[in-house]
Coordinates of C-alpha atoms in Angstrom, one line a residue:
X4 CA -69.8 53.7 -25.2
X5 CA -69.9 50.1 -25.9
X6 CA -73.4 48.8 -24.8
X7 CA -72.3 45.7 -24.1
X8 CA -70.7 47.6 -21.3
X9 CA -73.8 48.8 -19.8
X10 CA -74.7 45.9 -17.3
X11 CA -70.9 45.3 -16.2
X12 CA -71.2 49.7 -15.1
X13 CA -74.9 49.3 -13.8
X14 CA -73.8 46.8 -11.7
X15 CA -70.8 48.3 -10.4
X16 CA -72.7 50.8 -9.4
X17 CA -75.1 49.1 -7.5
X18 CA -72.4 47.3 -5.5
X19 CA -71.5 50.1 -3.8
X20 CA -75.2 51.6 -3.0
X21 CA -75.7 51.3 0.6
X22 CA -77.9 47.7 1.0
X23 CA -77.4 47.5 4.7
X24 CA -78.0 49.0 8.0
X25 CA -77.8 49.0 11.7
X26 CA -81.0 49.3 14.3
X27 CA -81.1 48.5 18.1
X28 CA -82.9 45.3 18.7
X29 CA -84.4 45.1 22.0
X30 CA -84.7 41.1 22.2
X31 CA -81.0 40.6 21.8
X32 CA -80.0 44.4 23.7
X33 CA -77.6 45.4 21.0
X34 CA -77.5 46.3 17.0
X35 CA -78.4 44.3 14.3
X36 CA -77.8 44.5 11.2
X37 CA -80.5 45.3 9.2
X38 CA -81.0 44.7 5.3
X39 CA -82.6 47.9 3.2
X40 CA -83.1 47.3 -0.3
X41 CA -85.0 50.8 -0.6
X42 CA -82.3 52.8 -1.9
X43 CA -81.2 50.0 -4.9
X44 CA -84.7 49.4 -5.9
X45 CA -85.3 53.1 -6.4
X46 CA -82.4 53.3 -8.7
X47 CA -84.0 50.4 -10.7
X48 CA -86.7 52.0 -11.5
X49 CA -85.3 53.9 -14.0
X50 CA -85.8 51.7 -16.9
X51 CA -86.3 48.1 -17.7
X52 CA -82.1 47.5 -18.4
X53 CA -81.5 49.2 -14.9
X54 CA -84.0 47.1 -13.2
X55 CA -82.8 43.8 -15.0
X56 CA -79.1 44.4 -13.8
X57 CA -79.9 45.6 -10.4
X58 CA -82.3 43.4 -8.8
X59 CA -79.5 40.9 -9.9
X60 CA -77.0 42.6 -8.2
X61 CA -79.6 43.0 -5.1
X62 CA -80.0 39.0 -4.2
X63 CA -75.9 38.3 -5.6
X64 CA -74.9 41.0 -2.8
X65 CA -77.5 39.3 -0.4
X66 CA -76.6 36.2 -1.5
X67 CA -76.6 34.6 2.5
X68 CA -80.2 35.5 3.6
X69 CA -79.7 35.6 7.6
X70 CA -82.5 35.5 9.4
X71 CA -80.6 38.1 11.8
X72 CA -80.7 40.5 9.0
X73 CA -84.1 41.1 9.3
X74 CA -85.6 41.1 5.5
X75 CA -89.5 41.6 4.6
X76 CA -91.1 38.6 4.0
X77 CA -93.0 40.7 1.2
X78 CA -89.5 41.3 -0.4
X79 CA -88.3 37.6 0.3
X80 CA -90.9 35.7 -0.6
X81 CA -91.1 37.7 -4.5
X82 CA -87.5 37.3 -4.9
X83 CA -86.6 34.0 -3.4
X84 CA -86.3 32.3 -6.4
X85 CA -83.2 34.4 -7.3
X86 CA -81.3 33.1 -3.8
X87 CA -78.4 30.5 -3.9
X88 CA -77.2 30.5 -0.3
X89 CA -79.7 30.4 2.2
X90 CA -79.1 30.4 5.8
X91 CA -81.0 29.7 8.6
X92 CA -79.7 29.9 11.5
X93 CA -81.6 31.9 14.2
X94 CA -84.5 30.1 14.8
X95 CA -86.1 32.3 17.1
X96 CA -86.5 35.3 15.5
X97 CA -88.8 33.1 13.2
X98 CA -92.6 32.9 14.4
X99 CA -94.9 30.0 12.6
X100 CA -96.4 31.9 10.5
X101 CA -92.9 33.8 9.3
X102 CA -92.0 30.0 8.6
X103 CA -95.1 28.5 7.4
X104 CA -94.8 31.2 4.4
X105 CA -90.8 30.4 3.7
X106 CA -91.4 26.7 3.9
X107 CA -94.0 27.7 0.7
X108 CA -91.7 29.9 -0.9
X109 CA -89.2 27.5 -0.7
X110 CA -90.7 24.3 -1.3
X111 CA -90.8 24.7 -5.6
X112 CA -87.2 26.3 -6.3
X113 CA -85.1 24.0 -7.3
X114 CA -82.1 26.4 -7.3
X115 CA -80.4 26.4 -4.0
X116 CA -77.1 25.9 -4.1
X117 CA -76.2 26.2 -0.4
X118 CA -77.9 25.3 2.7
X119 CA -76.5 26.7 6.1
X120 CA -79.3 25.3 8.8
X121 CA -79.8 24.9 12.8
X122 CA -81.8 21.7 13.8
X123 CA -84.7 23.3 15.0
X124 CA -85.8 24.3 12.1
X125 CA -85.6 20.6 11.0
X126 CA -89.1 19.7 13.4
X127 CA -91.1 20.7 10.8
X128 CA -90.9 18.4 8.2
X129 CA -92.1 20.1 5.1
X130 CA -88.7 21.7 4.8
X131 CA -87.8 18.4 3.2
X132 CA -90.1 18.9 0.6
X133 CA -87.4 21.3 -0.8
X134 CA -85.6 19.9 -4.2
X135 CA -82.0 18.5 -3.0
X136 CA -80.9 17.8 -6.7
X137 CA -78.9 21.3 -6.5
X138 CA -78.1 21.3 -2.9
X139 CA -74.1 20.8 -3.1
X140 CA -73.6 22.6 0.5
X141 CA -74.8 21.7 3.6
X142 CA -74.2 22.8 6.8
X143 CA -76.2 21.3 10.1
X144 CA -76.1 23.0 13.6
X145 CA -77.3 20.8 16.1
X146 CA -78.0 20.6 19.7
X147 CA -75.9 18.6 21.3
X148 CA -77.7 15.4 20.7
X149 CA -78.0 12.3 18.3
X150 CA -78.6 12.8 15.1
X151 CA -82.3 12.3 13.9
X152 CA -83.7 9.9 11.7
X153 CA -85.1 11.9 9.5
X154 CA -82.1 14.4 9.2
X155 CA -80.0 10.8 8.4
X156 CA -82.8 10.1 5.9
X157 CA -82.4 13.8 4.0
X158 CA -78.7 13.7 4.2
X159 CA -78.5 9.9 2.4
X160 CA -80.9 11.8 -0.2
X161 CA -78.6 14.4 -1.2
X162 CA -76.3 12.5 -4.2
X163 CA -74.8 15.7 -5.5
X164 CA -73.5 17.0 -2.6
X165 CA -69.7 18.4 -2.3
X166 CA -70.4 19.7 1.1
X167 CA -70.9 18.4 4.0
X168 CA -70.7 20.5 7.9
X169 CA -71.7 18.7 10.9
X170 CA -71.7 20.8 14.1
X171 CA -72.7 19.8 17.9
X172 CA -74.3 16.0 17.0
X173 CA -73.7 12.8 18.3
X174 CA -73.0 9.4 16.4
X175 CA -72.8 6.1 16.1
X176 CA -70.8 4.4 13.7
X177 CA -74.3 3.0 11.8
X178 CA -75.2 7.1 11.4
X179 CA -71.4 7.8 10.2
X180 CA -71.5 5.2 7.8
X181 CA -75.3 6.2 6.6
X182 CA -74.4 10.2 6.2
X183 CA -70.5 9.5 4.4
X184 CA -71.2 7.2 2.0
X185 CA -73.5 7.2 -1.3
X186 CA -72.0 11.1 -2.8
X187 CA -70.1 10.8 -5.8
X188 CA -69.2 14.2 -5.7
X189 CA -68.3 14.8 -2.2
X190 CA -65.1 17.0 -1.1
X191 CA -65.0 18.4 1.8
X192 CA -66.2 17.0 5.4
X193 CA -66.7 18.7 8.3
X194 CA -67.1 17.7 11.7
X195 CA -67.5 20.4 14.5
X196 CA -67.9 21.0 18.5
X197 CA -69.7 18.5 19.7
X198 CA -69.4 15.8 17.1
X199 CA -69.1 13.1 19.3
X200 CA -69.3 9.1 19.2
X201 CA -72.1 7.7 20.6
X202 CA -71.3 5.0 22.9
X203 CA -74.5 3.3 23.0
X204 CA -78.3 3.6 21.6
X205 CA -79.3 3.5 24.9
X206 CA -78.7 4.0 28.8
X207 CA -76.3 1.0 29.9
X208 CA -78.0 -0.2 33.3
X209 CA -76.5 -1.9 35.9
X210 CA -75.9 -5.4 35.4
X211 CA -73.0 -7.5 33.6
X212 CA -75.3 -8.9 31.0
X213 CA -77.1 -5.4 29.9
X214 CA -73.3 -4.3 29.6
X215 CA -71.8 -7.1 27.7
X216 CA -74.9 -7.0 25.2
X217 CA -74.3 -3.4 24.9
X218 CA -70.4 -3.2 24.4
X219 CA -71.2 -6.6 22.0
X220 CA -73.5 -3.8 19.8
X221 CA -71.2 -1.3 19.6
X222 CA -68.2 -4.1 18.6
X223 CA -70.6 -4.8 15.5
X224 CA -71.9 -1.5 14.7
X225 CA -68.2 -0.2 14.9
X226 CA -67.2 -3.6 12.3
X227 CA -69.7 -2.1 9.8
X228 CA -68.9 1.2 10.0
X229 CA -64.8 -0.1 9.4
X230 CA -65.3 -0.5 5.4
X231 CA -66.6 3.1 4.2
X232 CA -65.7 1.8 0.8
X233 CA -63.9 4.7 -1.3
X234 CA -64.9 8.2 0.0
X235 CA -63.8 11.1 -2.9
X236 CA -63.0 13.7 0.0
X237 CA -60.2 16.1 -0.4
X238 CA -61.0 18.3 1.9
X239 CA -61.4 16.8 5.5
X240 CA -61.7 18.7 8.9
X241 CA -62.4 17.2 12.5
X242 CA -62.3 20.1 14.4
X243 CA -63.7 17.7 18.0
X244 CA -61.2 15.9 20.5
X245 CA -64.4 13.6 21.7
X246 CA -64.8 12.2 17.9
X247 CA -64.0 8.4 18.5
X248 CA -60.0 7.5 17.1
X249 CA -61.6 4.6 15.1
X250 CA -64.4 6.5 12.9
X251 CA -60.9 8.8 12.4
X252 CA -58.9 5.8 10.9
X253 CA -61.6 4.6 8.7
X254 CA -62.8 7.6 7.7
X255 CA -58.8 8.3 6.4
X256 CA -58.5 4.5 5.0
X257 CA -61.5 5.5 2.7
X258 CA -59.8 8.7 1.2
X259 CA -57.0 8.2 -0.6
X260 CA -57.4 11.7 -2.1
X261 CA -57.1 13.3 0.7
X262 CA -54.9 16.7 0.6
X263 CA -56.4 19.0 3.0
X264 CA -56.5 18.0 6.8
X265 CA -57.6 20.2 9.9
X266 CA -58.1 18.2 13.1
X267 CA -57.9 18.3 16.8
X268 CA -56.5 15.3 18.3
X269 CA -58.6 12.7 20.4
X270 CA -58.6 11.8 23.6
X271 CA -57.7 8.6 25.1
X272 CA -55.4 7.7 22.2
X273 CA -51.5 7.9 21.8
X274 CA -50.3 11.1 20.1
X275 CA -47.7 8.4 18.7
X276 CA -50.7 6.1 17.7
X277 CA -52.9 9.2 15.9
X278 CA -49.5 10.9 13.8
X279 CA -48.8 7.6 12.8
X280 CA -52.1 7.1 11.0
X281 CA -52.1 10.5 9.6
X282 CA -48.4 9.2 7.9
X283 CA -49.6 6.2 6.5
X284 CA -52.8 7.3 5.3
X285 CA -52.7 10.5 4.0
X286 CA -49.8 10.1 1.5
X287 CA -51.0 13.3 -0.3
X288 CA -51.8 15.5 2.2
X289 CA -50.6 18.8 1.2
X290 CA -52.0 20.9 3.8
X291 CA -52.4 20.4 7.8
X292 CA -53.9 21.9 10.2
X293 CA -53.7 20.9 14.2
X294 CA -55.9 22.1 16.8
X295 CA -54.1 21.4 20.4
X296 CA -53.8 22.0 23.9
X297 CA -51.0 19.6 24.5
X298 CA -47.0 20.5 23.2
X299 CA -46.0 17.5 22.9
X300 CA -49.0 16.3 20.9
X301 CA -48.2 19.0 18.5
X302 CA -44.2 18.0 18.2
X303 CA -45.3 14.2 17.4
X304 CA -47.6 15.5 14.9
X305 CA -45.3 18.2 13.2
X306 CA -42.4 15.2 13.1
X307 CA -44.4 12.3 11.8
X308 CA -46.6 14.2 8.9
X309 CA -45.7 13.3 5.6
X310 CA -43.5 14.9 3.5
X311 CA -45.6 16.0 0.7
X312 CA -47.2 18.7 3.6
X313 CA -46.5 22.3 2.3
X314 CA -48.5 24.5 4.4
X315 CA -48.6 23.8 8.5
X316 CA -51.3 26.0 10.4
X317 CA -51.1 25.5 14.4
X318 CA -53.5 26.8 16.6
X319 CA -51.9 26.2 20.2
X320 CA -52.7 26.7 23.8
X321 CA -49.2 26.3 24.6
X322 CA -46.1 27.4 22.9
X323 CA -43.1 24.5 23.2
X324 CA -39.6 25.6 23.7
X325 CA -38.7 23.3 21.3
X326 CA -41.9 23.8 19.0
X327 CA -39.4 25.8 16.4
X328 CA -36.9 23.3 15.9
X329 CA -39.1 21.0 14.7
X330 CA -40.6 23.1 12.0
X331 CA -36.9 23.9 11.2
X332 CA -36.4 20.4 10.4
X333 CA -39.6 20.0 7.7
X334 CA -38.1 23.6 6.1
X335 CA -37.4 22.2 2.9
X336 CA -41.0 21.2 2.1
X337 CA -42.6 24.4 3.8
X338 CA -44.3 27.3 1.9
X339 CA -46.8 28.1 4.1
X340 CA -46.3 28.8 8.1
X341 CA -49.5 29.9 9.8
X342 CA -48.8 30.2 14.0
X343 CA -51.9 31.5 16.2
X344 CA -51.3 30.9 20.2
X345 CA -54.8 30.9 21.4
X346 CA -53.5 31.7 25.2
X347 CA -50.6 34.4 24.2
X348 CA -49.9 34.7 28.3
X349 CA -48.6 31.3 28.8
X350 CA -45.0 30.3 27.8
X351 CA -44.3 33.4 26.2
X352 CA -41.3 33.6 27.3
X353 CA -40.4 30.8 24.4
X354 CA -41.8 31.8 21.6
X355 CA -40.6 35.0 20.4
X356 CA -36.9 33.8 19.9
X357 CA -38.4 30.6 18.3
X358 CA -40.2 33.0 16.1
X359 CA -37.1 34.7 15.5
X360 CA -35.8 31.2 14.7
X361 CA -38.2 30.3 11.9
X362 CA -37.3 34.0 10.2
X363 CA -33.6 32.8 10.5
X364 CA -33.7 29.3 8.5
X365 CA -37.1 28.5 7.1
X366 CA -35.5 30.0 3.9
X367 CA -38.3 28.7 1.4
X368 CA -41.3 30.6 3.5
X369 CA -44.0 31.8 0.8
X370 CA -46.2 33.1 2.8
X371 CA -46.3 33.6 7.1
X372 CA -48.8 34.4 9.1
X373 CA -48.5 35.3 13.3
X374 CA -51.1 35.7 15.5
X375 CA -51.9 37.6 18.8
X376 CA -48.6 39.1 19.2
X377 CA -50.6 42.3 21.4
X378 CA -49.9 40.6 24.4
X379 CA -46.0 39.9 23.8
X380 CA -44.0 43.0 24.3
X381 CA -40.4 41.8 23.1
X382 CA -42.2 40.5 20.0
X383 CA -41.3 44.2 17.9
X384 CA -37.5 44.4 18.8
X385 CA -37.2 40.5 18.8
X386 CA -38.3 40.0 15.3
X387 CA -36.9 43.2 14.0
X388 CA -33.5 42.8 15.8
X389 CA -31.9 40.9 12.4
X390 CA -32.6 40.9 9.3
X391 CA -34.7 38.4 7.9
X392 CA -33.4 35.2 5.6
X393 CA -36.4 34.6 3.5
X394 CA -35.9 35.8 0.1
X395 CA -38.7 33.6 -1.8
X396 CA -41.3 35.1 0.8
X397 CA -44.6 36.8 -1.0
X398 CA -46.5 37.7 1.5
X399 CA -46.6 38.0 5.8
X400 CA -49.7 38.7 8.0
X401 CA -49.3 39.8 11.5
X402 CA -52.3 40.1 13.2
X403 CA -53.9 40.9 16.3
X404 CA -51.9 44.3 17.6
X405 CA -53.0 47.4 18.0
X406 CA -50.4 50.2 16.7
X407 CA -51.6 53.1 18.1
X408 CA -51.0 51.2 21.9
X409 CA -48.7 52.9 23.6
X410 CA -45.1 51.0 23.6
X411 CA -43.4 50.2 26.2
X412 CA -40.6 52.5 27.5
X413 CA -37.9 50.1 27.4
X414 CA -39.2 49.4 23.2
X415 CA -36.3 51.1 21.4
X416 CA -39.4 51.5 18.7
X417 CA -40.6 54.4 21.5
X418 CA -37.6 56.0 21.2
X419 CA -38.3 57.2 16.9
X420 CA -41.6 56.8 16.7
X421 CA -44.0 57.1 19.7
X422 CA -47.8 57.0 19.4
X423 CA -48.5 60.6 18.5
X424 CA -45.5 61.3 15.8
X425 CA -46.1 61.3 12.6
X426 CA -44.6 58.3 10.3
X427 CA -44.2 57.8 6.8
X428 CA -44.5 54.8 4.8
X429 CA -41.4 53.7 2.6
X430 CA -41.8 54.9 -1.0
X431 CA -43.0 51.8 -3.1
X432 CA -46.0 50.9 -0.7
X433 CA -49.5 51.5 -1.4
X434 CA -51.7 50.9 1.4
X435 CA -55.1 50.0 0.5
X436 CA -58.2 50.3 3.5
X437 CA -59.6 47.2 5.3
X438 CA -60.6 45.6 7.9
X439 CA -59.3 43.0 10.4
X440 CA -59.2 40.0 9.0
X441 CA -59.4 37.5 12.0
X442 CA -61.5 36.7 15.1
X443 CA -57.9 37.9 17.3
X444 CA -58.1 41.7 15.3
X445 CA -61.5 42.3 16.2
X446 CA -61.2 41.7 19.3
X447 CA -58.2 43.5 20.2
X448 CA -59.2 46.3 17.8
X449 CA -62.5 47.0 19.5
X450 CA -62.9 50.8 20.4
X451 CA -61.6 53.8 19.5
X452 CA -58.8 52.4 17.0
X453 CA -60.8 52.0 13.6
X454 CA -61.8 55.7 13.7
X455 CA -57.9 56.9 13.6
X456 CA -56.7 54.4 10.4
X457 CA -57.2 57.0 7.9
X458 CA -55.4 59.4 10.3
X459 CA -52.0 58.8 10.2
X460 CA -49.8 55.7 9.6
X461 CA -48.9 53.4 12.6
X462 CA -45.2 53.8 13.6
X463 CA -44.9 49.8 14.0
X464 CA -46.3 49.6 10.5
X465 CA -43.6 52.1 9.2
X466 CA -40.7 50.6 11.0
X467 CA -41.4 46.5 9.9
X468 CA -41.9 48.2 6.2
X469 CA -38.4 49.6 6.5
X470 CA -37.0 46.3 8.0
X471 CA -38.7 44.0 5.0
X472 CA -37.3 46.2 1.9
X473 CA -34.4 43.7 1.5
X474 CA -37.0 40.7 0.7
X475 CA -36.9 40.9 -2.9
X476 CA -40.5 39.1 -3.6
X477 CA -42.4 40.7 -1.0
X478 CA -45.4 42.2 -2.1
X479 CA -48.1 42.1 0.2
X480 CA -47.9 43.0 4.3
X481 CA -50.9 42.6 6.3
X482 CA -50.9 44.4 9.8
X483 CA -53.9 43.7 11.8
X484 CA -56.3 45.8 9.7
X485 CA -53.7 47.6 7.3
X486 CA -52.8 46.1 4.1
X487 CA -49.8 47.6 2.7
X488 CA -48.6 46.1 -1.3
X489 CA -45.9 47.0 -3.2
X490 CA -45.9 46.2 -7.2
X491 CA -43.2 44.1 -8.3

């Protein structure tokens, strides 16, 4: 055997030594998982190469040290020095003393990489001590309220930063300016929840004079904040409807480079006004993602993006009749169609035969991906009805169904292959275990389904297998938690 082999085995086999485990917490009244490095540190013991590899492999596979995951503070303070990604998120299950001791372990490592942090944890002040010349991801959880001075201050600090999540703050256009600019190397932006604009430092009283001095503030903070200079973002996301339209313009005037975009759209502004500025200033926007409550929003969006957008992912409230044809008419530049209706139950009488649609004409489809389709009972013989036109398509995800439900009577599935009759897959597929692989899966998966996947095959799985052999570069179907690949 070639020794240079040795660590690349040892460590192979300590990825698949149990490092994890599940006890009943009585605080939060349900499991938690629990984090056991017993078993793995035993095995190291064997000689000085094992141990070497293995403790290695021990902080790469707990490389995200939640403080849900309960860990020693024996364990984490001897090997903290070998953590990149450190996460801090649940402030409570940290007593003074449990922080007073990380702050010190923390405070001389100059090695963190990645910094995922709720605000609280921000009060105490020493955590600032910590060496920001590695930090290049950082994500902030606040609490609904303006962002601190001293957060602002740390943030401005952090010139090599390439990531930057903002989640339930407030802002003015001064702070926006302050936390944006000044990083070189920053790609991706984030703003989350409760992101909002601040409309004001203070209370606006009664009075015409307090309100014209006030609105006269803003007027200037808001002209500062208008030239952000050149921002190097390629990567931006504005996941929050209250985040004020004109940080949104300036923030897209500073970044030319922008080619990934996932936003919800803002209130009190023109879904004419808000596609247009995604058109003119995001020339190279390859990707788009829209967050919506309102059809019609999403229409004026899909129709005015520009044309260089290859993959469209909509996450909709609604489902418009006409919400197909308009992604007909952008088929030429489409290889990538994600579709998740977060309210399945409303307007579903539209969607399946626009569904259908898409199948039908968007012949240049790489990849598609459909969500919470449990709920829509014509979707199976809808979809399967024809066969589909889209011969350059790679790979298709349909999540969120359960295929050992019982289908309806009326389902001409029912008919060959009901819930209890054994299936078998079409030879050329391999199906490989998993899990779901979306927020929709889980929770429409919850109970007594996992249990039965090595069981037998689902008969919904076995019949869309059977309708997809005509697509000549298929090679990889995802049903909810099955993934089924065939070599090509």
């Amino acid at each position: 055997m070639n020794t240079l082999m040795i660590p690349e085995i040892i460590a192979l086999i300590g990825n698949h030594l149990p490092l994890f485990g599940h006890r009943f917490n009585a605080s939060y009244d349900r499991n938690c998982v629990t984090w056991d490095p017993k078993t793995l540190l035993s095995v190291a013991t064997v000689c000085r190469t094992w141990h070497s590899v293995l403790t290695g492999v021990l902080w790469h596979t707990y490389d995200r040290v939640l403080m849900e995951w309960i860990v020693p503070n024996d364990v984490l303070a001897r090997n903290v020095h070998l953590i990149r990604r450190l996460s801090l998120l649940d402030e409570c299950t940290m007593d003074p003393d449990e922080r007073r001791a990380l702050r010190h372990a923390l405070r001389h490592h100059q090695h963190i990489s990645s910094l995922e942090v709720f605000e609280e944890v921000f009060l105490h002040q020493r955590l600032f001590e910590l060496h920001a010349d590695s930090l290049s991801e950082l994500k902030l959880t606040g609490s609904g309220a303006r962002v601190g001075v001293t957060l602002i201050t740390f943030v401005e600090s952090l010139h090599n930063l390439k990531c930057l999540e903002l989640a339930q703050y407030k802002f003015t256009p001064t702070d926006w300016k302050k936390l944006v600019t000044g990083k070189p190397h920053l790609r991706q932006l984030a703003v989350l929840e409760k992101g909002v604009y601040n409309e004001g430092r203070g209370t606006i009283v009664s009075g015409s004079r307090r309100i014209k001095q006030a609105r006269r503030r803003e007027d200037i903070e808001m002209a500062n904040a208008a030239d952000l200079g050149t921002l190097p973002i390629t990567h931006l996301v504005i996941n929050d409807s209250k985040f004020h339209f004109a940080l949104r313009e300036s923030t897209f005037r500073a970044s030319p480079n922008l080619k990934q975009l996932e936003t919800s759209l803002p209130r009190s502004t023109r879904n004419q006004d808000y596609a247009q500025l995604i058109r003119d200033h995001c020339q190279k926007l390859q990707v788009l993602t829209v967050y919506s409550k309102h059809s019609t929003s999403t229409q004026t969006i899909i129709k005015e993006m520009p044309q260089t957008v290859q993959e469209l992912v909509l996450h909709l409230a609604h489902a418009p009749s006409d919400l197909a044809d308009s992604i007909i008419e952008r088929r030429a530049s489409l290889t990538r169609l994600e579709l998740d209706f977060v309210n399945p139950r409303n307007a579903y009488s539209n969607h399946p035969s626009g569904v259908k649609k898409i199948l039908q004409k968007c012949s240049e489809l790489r990849e598609f991906v459909y969500h919470h389709h449990i709920h829509d009972r014509f979707f199976a013989c809808m979809v399967l009805k024809d066969k589909w036109k889209l011969p350059h398509l790679k790979t298709l995800q349909l999540h969120g169904l359960d295929p050992y439900c019982r289908m309806n009577k009326r389902d001409p599935l029912c008919e060959n292959a009901g819930p209890n009759t054994p299936t078998t897959i079409p030879v050329g597929w391999r199906r490989d275990g998993g899990e779901a692989y979306c927020g929709c899966c889980y929770f429409q998966m919850r109970g007594n389904v996992f249990p039965r996947i090595k069981e037998r095959h689902a008969p919904f799985d076995a019949v869309l297998l059977h309708h997809l052999q005509d697509l000549p570069c298929l090679s990889e179907v995802v049903i909810t938690e099955a993934v089924y690949k065939r070599p090509l």
